[in-house]
Tab-separated table of C-alpha atoms and ligand atoms in Angstrom:
chain	number	residue	atom	x	y	z
A	1	MET	CA	-187.566	-139.246	189.681
A	2	VAL	CA	-184.051	-140.211	188.619
A	3	ASP	CA	-181.456	-137.464	189.019
A	4	MET	CA	-180.086	-137.389	185.461
A	5	SER	CA	-177.414	-134.740	186.059
A	6	THR	CA	-173.826	-135.666	185.227
A	7	THR	CA	-170.380	-134.234	185.898
A	8	LEU	CA	-167.940	-133.488	183.106
A	9	GLY	CA	-164.712	-132.121	184.533
A	10	ALA	CA	-165.438	-128.887	186.347
A	11	ARG	CA	-168.993	-128.787	184.958
A	12	ARG	CA	-172.250	-130.331	186.133
A	13	LEU	CA	-174.711	-130.772	183.255
A	14	ALA	CA	-178.483	-131.082	183.682
A	15	ASN	CA	-178.490	-134.377	181.789
A	16	PRO	CA	-176.064	-136.613	179.848
A	17	LEU	CA	-177.565	-136.291	176.344
A	18	MET	CA	-175.761	-134.365	173.621
A	19	THR	CA	-175.766	-134.039	169.872
A	20	ALA	CA	-172.803	-135.620	168.093
A	21	SER	CA	-170.559	-133.199	166.261
A	22	GLY	CA	-171.377	-132.738	162.599
A	23	CYS	CA	-174.888	-134.181	162.616
A	24	ALA	CA	-176.825	-131.042	163.535
A	25	ALA	CA	-174.599	-128.190	162.285
A	26	ASN	CA	-174.966	-125.365	164.785
A	27	GLY	CA	-178.437	-126.082	166.090
A	28	GLN	CA	-180.794	-123.810	164.166
A	29	GLU	CA	-182.410	-126.660	162.207
A	30	LEU	CA	-182.864	-128.970	165.228
A	31	HIS	CA	-184.350	-126.094	167.214
A	32	ARG	CA	-187.382	-126.285	164.892
A	33	PHE	CA	-188.052	-129.767	166.306
A	34	PHE	CA	-187.171	-129.281	169.988
A	35	ASP	CA	-185.631	-126.728	172.301
A	36	VAL	CA	-181.876	-127.404	172.067
A	37	SER	CA	-181.405	-125.930	175.550
A	38	GLU	CA	-183.065	-129.121	176.884
A	39	LEU	CA	-179.931	-131.077	176.004
A	40	GLY	CA	-177.106	-131.620	178.478
A	41	ALA	CA	-175.001	-129.956	175.790
A	42	PHE	CA	-175.129	-129.100	172.119
A	43	VAL	CA	-171.990	-130.197	170.263
A	44	THR	CA	-171.352	-128.180	167.107
A	45	LYS	CA	-169.824	-129.210	163.771
A	46	SER	CA	-166.012	-129.063	163.992
A	47	VAL	CA	-164.823	-125.613	163.063
A	48	MET	CA	-161.419	-124.753	161.628
A	49	SER	CA	-159.505	-121.541	161.181
A	50	GLU	CA	-160.793	-120.599	157.695
A	51	PRO	CA	-164.070	-121.276	155.840
A	52	ARG	CA	-163.890	-124.637	154.040
A	53	SER	CA	-165.973	-126.216	151.311
A	54	GLY	CA	-164.856	-129.764	152.141
A	55	ARG	CA	-164.404	-132.691	149.794
A	56	GLY	CA	-166.019	-133.248	146.386
A	57	THR	CA	-169.515	-134.735	146.045
A	58	PRO	CA	-171.099	-137.226	146.498
A	59	ARG	CA	-170.194	-137.063	150.177
A	60	MET	CA	-172.746	-139.376	151.771
A	61	ALA	CA	-173.610	-142.998	151.037
A	62	GLU	CA	-175.982	-145.296	152.868
A	63	THR	CA	-174.913	-148.838	153.719
A	64	PRO	CA	-176.843	-151.572	155.583
A	65	SER	CA	-174.697	-150.935	158.668
A	66	GLY	CA	-174.896	-147.163	158.671
A	67	MET	CA	-173.891	-144.054	156.824
A	68	LEU	CA	-170.613	-143.242	155.118
A	69	ASN	CA	-169.558	-139.592	154.920
A	70	SER	CA	-166.629	-137.842	153.339
A	71	ILE	CA	-167.630	-134.251	154.133
A	72	GLY	CA	-164.056	-133.118	154.763
A	73	LEU	CA	-164.789	-130.611	157.517
A	74	GLN	CA	-166.918	-128.158	155.590
A	75	GLY	CA	-167.540	-125.119	157.752
A	76	PRO	CA	-167.759	-121.345	158.117
A	77	GLY	CA	-164.398	-120.816	159.852
A	78	ILE	CA	-163.924	-119.765	163.462
A	79	GLN	CA	-164.528	-116.045	162.892
A	80	ALA	CA	-168.026	-116.557	161.462
A	81	PHE	CA	-168.672	-119.182	164.134
A	82	VAL	CA	-167.992	-116.772	166.991
A	83	GLU	CA	-169.851	-113.927	165.273
A	84	HIS	CA	-173.039	-115.845	164.386
A	85	ASP	CA	-173.336	-119.458	165.512
A	86	LEU	CA	-172.162	-119.264	169.115
A	87	PRO	CA	-174.163	-116.083	169.912
A	88	TRP	CA	-177.291	-117.751	168.476
A	89	LEU	CA	-176.787	-120.823	170.676
A	90	ALA	CA	-176.212	-118.528	173.689
A	91	SER	CA	-179.388	-116.579	172.856
A	92	VAL	CA	-181.568	-119.708	173.094
A	93	GLY	CA	-179.949	-120.700	176.393
A	94	ALA	CA	-178.047	-123.734	175.053
A	95	THR	CA	-175.123	-125.283	176.891
A	96	VAL	CA	-172.488	-125.668	174.195
A	97	LEU	CA	-169.529	-127.906	173.491
A	98	PRO	CA	-167.920	-126.383	170.397
A	99	SER	CA	-165.904	-128.882	168.382
A	100	ILE	CA	-162.652	-127.537	166.959
A	101	ALA	CA	-160.323	-128.956	164.327
A	102	GLY	CA	-157.122	-127.977	162.553
A	103	GLY	CA	-154.614	-129.098	159.972
A	104	SER	CA	-151.756	-128.485	162.405
A	105	ALA	CA	-151.310	-128.201	166.162
A	106	THR	CA	-150.912	-124.444	165.831
A	107	GLU	CA	-154.151	-124.149	163.846
A	108	PHE	CA	-155.986	-125.962	166.662
A	109	ALA	CA	-154.472	-123.496	169.160
A	110	HIS	CA	-155.456	-120.511	167.027
A	111	VAL	CA	-159.067	-121.730	166.723
A	112	ALA	CA	-159.199	-122.244	170.514
A	113	ALA	CA	-157.820	-118.745	171.132
A	114	VAL	CA	-160.419	-117.060	168.885
A	115	LEU	CA	-163.161	-119.130	170.516
A	116	ARG	CA	-162.070	-118.107	174.013
A	117	SER	CA	-162.143	-114.430	173.076
A	118	SER	CA	-165.801	-114.643	171.977
A	119	ASP	CA	-168.366	-112.542	173.871
A	120	ALA	CA	-170.628	-115.616	173.882
A	121	PHE	CA	-167.988	-117.859	175.523
A	122	GLY	CA	-170.112	-117.974	178.700
A	123	CYS	CA	-172.349	-120.668	177.143
A	124	VAL	CA	-169.351	-122.947	176.530
A	125	ALA	CA	-169.293	-125.873	178.991
A	126	GLY	CA	-166.325	-127.538	177.332
A	127	VAL	CA	-164.388	-127.779	174.080
A	128	GLU	CA	-164.254	-130.952	172.009
A	129	VAL	CA	-160.933	-131.261	170.195
A	130	ASN	CA	-161.485	-133.265	167.021
A	131	ILE	CA	-158.139	-134.918	166.401
A	132	SER	CA	-159.717	-137.829	164.555
A	133	CYS	CA	-161.491	-136.746	161.354
A	134	PRO	CA	-161.062	-139.548	158.820
A	135	ASN	CA	-161.658	-137.204	155.883
A	136	VAL	CA	-158.678	-134.874	155.861
A	137	ALA	CA	-155.222	-135.292	154.373
A	138	ASN	CA	-153.545	-138.293	155.995
A	139	ARG	CA	-157.071	-139.312	157.062
A	140	GLY	CA	-156.536	-137.693	160.438
A	141	LEU	CA	-153.847	-140.229	161.137
A	142	VAL	CA	-151.327	-137.517	161.891
A	143	PHE	CA	-153.101	-136.756	165.130
A	144	ALA	CA	-155.447	-139.375	166.452
A	145	CYS	CA	-153.405	-142.450	165.669
A	146	ASP	CA	-150.167	-141.260	167.193
A	147	PRO	CA	-149.792	-140.515	170.936
A	148	LEU	CA	-147.079	-137.881	170.436
A	149	SER	CA	-148.844	-135.680	167.893
A	150	SER	CA	-152.191	-136.121	169.680
A	151	ALA	CA	-150.541	-134.938	172.909
A	152	LYS	CA	-149.019	-131.925	171.161
A	153	VAL	CA	-152.421	-130.732	169.902
A	154	ILE	CA	-154.039	-131.212	173.300
A	155	ALA	CA	-151.227	-129.424	175.176
A	156	LEU	CA	-151.442	-126.380	172.868
A	157	VAL	CA	-155.247	-126.199	173.075
A	158	ARG	CA	-155.140	-126.601	176.874
A	159	GLU	CA	-152.977	-123.463	177.090
A	160	GLN	CA	-155.651	-121.457	175.262
A	161	VAL	CA	-158.767	-122.607	177.105
A	162	PRO	CA	-159.501	-121.328	180.643
A	163	ARG	CA	-158.819	-123.973	183.329
A	164	ASP	CA	-162.464	-124.172	184.418
A	165	VAL	CA	-163.573	-125.116	180.892
A	166	PRO	CA	-162.851	-128.811	180.283
A	167	ILE	CA	-161.386	-129.987	176.985
A	168	PHE	CA	-162.314	-133.354	175.487
A	169	ALA	CA	-160.128	-135.183	172.980
A	170	LYS	CA	-162.241	-136.936	170.341
A	171	LEU	CA	-160.584	-140.205	169.430
A	172	SER	CA	-160.616	-142.430	166.366
A	173	PRO	CA	-161.505	-146.116	166.509
A	174	ASP	CA	-158.959	-146.750	163.724
A	175	VAL	CA	-156.064	-147.453	166.077
A	176	THR	CA	-154.516	-150.593	167.490
A	177	ASP	CA	-154.423	-149.395	171.089
A	178	ILE	CA	-156.950	-146.673	171.878
A	179	THR	CA	-155.870	-146.628	175.544
A	180	ALA	CA	-152.370	-145.460	174.539
A	181	ILE	CA	-153.811	-142.460	172.644
A	182	ALA	CA	-156.308	-141.773	175.454
A	183	ALA	CA	-153.555	-141.842	178.102
A	184	ALA	CA	-151.316	-139.527	176.038
A	185	CYS	CA	-154.150	-137.017	175.602
A	186	VAL	CA	-154.984	-137.003	179.330
A	187	LYS	CA	-151.324	-136.649	180.270
A	188	ALA	CA	-151.133	-133.646	177.908
A	189	GLY	CA	-154.087	-131.936	179.638
A	190	ALA	CA	-157.332	-133.375	178.271
A	191	ASP	CA	-159.994	-133.280	180.992
A	192	GLY	CA	-162.066	-135.921	179.237
A	193	LEU	CA	-162.369	-138.088	176.145
A	194	THR	CA	-165.027	-138.447	173.468
A	195	MET	CA	-165.154	-141.880	171.892
A	196	ILE	CA	-165.554	-142.601	169.007
A	197	ASN	CA	-165.310	-140.718	165.732
A	198	THR	CA	-166.425	-142.569	162.609
A	199	LEU	CA	-164.734	-145.742	161.429
A	200	LEU	CA	-162.847	-145.478	158.128
A	201	GLY	CA	-164.704	-147.362	155.407
A	202	MET	CA	-165.799	-147.324	151.762
A	203	SER	CA	-168.416	-148.773	149.477
A	204	ILE	CA	-168.524	-149.372	145.732
A	205	ASP	CA	-171.356	-148.641	143.324
A	206	THR	CA	-171.653	-151.943	141.468
A	207	ASP	CA	-173.459	-150.343	138.496
A	208	ARG	CA	-170.717	-147.833	137.782
A	209	LEU	CA	-168.019	-150.013	139.341
A	210	ARG	CA	-166.565	-146.971	141.065
A	211	PRO	CA	-166.490	-145.890	144.741
A	212	HIS	CA	-169.765	-144.305	145.895
A	213	LEU	CA	-168.018	-141.365	147.524
A	214	GLY	CA	-166.178	-138.649	145.626
A	215	GLY	CA	-163.499	-138.792	148.270
A	216	VAL	CA	-163.314	-142.628	147.862
A	217	THR	CA	-163.071	-143.427	151.591
A	218	GLY	CA	-165.329	-142.060	154.312
A	219	GLY	CA	-166.308	-142.364	157.947
A	220	LEU	CA	-168.887	-145.008	158.886
A	221	SER	CA	-171.442	-143.949	161.499
A	222	GLY	CA	-174.699	-145.478	162.725
A	223	PRO	CA	-175.721	-148.850	164.153
A	224	GLY	CA	-172.785	-150.802	162.697
A	225	ILE	CA	-170.222	-148.960	164.842
A	226	ARG	CA	-172.073	-149.167	168.164
A	227	PRO	CA	-170.271	-152.319	169.336
A	228	VAL	CA	-166.966	-150.662	168.405
A	229	ALA	CA	-167.871	-147.611	170.504
A	230	VAL	CA	-168.955	-149.762	173.456
A	231	ARG	CA	-165.681	-151.673	173.233
A	232	ALA	CA	-163.584	-148.482	173.088
A	233	VAL	CA	-165.368	-146.920	176.082
A	234	TRP	CA	-165.018	-150.188	178.027
A	235	GLN	CA	-161.282	-150.553	177.288
A	236	VAL	CA	-160.411	-146.994	178.279
A	237	ARG	CA	-162.582	-147.127	181.401
A	238	ALA	CA	-160.857	-150.411	182.381
A	239	ALA	CA	-157.448	-148.773	181.883
A	240	MET	CA	-158.558	-145.985	184.273
A	241	ASP	CA	-159.914	-148.422	186.860
A	242	GLU	CA	-156.704	-150.454	186.747
A	243	GLY	CA	-154.608	-147.326	187.357
A	244	ARG	CA	-152.979	-147.420	183.924
A	245	MET	CA	-154.094	-143.832	183.309
A	246	PRO	CA	-155.797	-141.058	185.320
A	247	THR	CA	-159.590	-141.230	185.583
A	248	VAL	CA	-161.403	-138.637	183.491
A	249	PRO	CA	-164.974	-138.536	182.184
A	250	ILE	CA	-165.775	-140.280	178.916
A	251	ILE	CA	-168.407	-139.117	176.432
A	252	GLY	CA	-169.695	-142.127	174.486
A	253	VAL	CA	-170.791	-141.809	170.858
A	254	GLY	CA	-171.476	-144.287	168.068
A	255	GLY	CA	-174.727	-145.629	166.650
A	256	VAL	CA	-177.063	-144.669	169.499
A	257	ARG	CA	-180.718	-144.757	168.356
A	258	THR	CA	-182.578	-145.670	171.563
A	259	GLY	CA	-182.378	-145.352	175.334
A	260	THR	CA	-181.199	-148.964	175.485
A	261	ASP	CA	-178.316	-148.175	173.102
A	262	ALA	CA	-177.342	-145.219	175.311
A	263	LEU	CA	-177.487	-147.424	178.405
A	264	GLU	CA	-174.890	-149.770	176.865
A	265	LEU	CA	-172.383	-146.926	176.541
A	266	VAL	CA	-173.140	-145.618	180.036
A	267	ALA	CA	-172.788	-149.077	181.594
A	268	ALA	CA	-169.455	-149.446	179.757
A	269	GLY	CA	-168.224	-146.211	181.377
A	270	ALA	CA	-169.609	-143.155	179.579
A	271	SER	CA	-170.681	-140.153	181.685
A	272	ALA	CA	-172.513	-138.631	178.723
A	273	VAL	CA	-173.876	-139.901	175.412
A	274	GLN	CA	-174.039	-138.234	172.013
A	275	VAL	CA	-176.630	-138.957	169.332
A	276	GLY	CA	-175.630	-138.320	165.720
A	277	THR	CA	-176.751	-140.322	162.695
A	278	ALA	CA	-180.102	-141.263	164.293
A	279	SER	CA	-181.087	-137.564	164.045
A	280	PHE	CA	-181.252	-137.795	160.234
A	281	ASN	CA	-184.166	-140.209	160.509
A	282	ASP	CA	-185.694	-138.645	163.619
A	283	PRO	CA	-184.592	-135.063	164.405
A	284	THR	CA	-185.989	-135.425	167.933
A	285	ALA	CA	-183.713	-138.452	168.583
A	286	PRO	CA	-181.448	-136.755	171.193
A	287	VAL	CA	-184.376	-135.744	173.462
A	288	ARG	CA	-186.245	-138.994	172.771
A	289	VAL	CA	-183.154	-141.006	173.797
A	290	LEU	CA	-182.957	-138.908	176.993
A	291	ARG	CA	-186.587	-139.692	177.768
A	292	GLU	CA	-186.110	-143.400	177.053
A	293	LEU	CA	-182.905	-143.618	179.091
A	294	THR	CA	-184.542	-141.838	182.036
A	295	GLY	CA	-187.472	-144.271	181.857
A	296	LEU	CA	-185.142	-147.288	181.763
A	297	LEU	CA	-183.198	-146.140	184.832
A	298	GLU	CA	-186.453	-145.457	186.652
A	299	GLU	CA	-187.742	-148.934	185.780
A	300	LYS	CA	-184.519	-150.493	187.037
A	301	GLY	CA	-184.814	-148.599	190.314
A	302	PHE	CA	-181.803	-146.289	190.094
A	303	ALA	CA	-181.968	-142.981	191.955
A	304	THR	CA	-179.172	-141.265	190.042
A	305	PHE	CA	-177.557	-141.451	186.594
A	306	ASP	CA	-174.126	-141.435	188.263
A	307	GLU	CA	-174.754	-144.900	189.786
A	308	VAL	CA	-174.981	-146.429	186.327
A	309	VAL	CA	-171.780	-145.005	184.832
A	310	GLY	CA	-169.407	-147.969	184.344
A	311	ILE	CA	-171.706	-150.364	186.217
A	312	ALA	CA	-171.053	-153.236	183.778
A	313	HIS	CA	-167.485	-153.448	185.100
A	314	GLY	CA	-168.981	-154.889	188.292
A	315	ARG	CA	-167.148	-152.699	190.785
A	316	GLN	CA	-170.215	-151.651	192.810
B	1	LIG	O1	-166.844	-138.726	159.957
B	1	LIG	C1	-166.461	-137.570	160.116
B	1	LIG	N1	-166.743	-136.633	159.196
B	1	LIG	N2	-165.755	-137.236	161.214
B	1	LIG	C2	-165.241	-136.016	161.404
B	1	LIG	O2	-164.550	-135.808	162.381
B	1	LIG	C3	-165.515	-134.953	160.464
B	1	LIG	C4	-166.513	-135.263	159.415
B	1	LIG	C5	-166.155	-134.549	158.129
B	1	LIG	O3	-166.398	-133.351	158.055
B	1	LIG	O4	-165.607	-135.187	157.217
């Protein structure tokens, strides 16, 4: 039996598999297919201060390389989230990584403060700080593509979240030097990094000769971005190993459909793996990927998941 437990900051999780933010709302629907408490953690849709309806429709388009979305952070707002969604997740015994977002650094801090005050906060194993949504004004560039503003958001959120609850900065692949943003976030207090959010893209309906998406551009997710995610995880892990930034855990996300896909991210340096778009085709994908990854490690003769994290860098 492979020991699949993994460490994320101050927390040890039973296994490294998680949902990706936004692909399974707050868990109720997935729970009809499998027990969400079996996951290392359940990552919720990013929640902001107020309820939001998001961008105009159509908001999803399929492409041969994956899915484009321009949802625009639709959500119930933090108050409804702490009154309904988080207590439900706690009631089924889930380990939760709420994802938070904001239009300003102070909005992020406010959302974190309300979250912390929730009676159900005990189920929270970490907070994912989504500074990289491609579908908001300025396409998220204000935060995720600029070390200074990214650092400001992280520093303010860090002040609101208890020290023993790690915070993870979710980064965009749409940057020239992802290690610079990663280093700035860690210096500002991030205990870990989630890489990557969707890649900014668009597609055009050649019958109507207009963009498919109401919001014109959208975030690309699915198989086409997996190599981008593997590259981002590798580069940041290398920066840590070379002493260019402090070492913190990385959560890898981007186009994972199988245990083999997950293994790529882990070997590149990820201590946990999120499954998103694959769940639309197969709602059991997160637990299936866990099973497949466990089987692969067993086959390869590993005793623990930890041994495999970053193994492709050839340090061992
Ligand atoms: O692709 C994305 N879509 N990434 C996000 O961070 C948020 C989401 C949305 O709601 O637009």
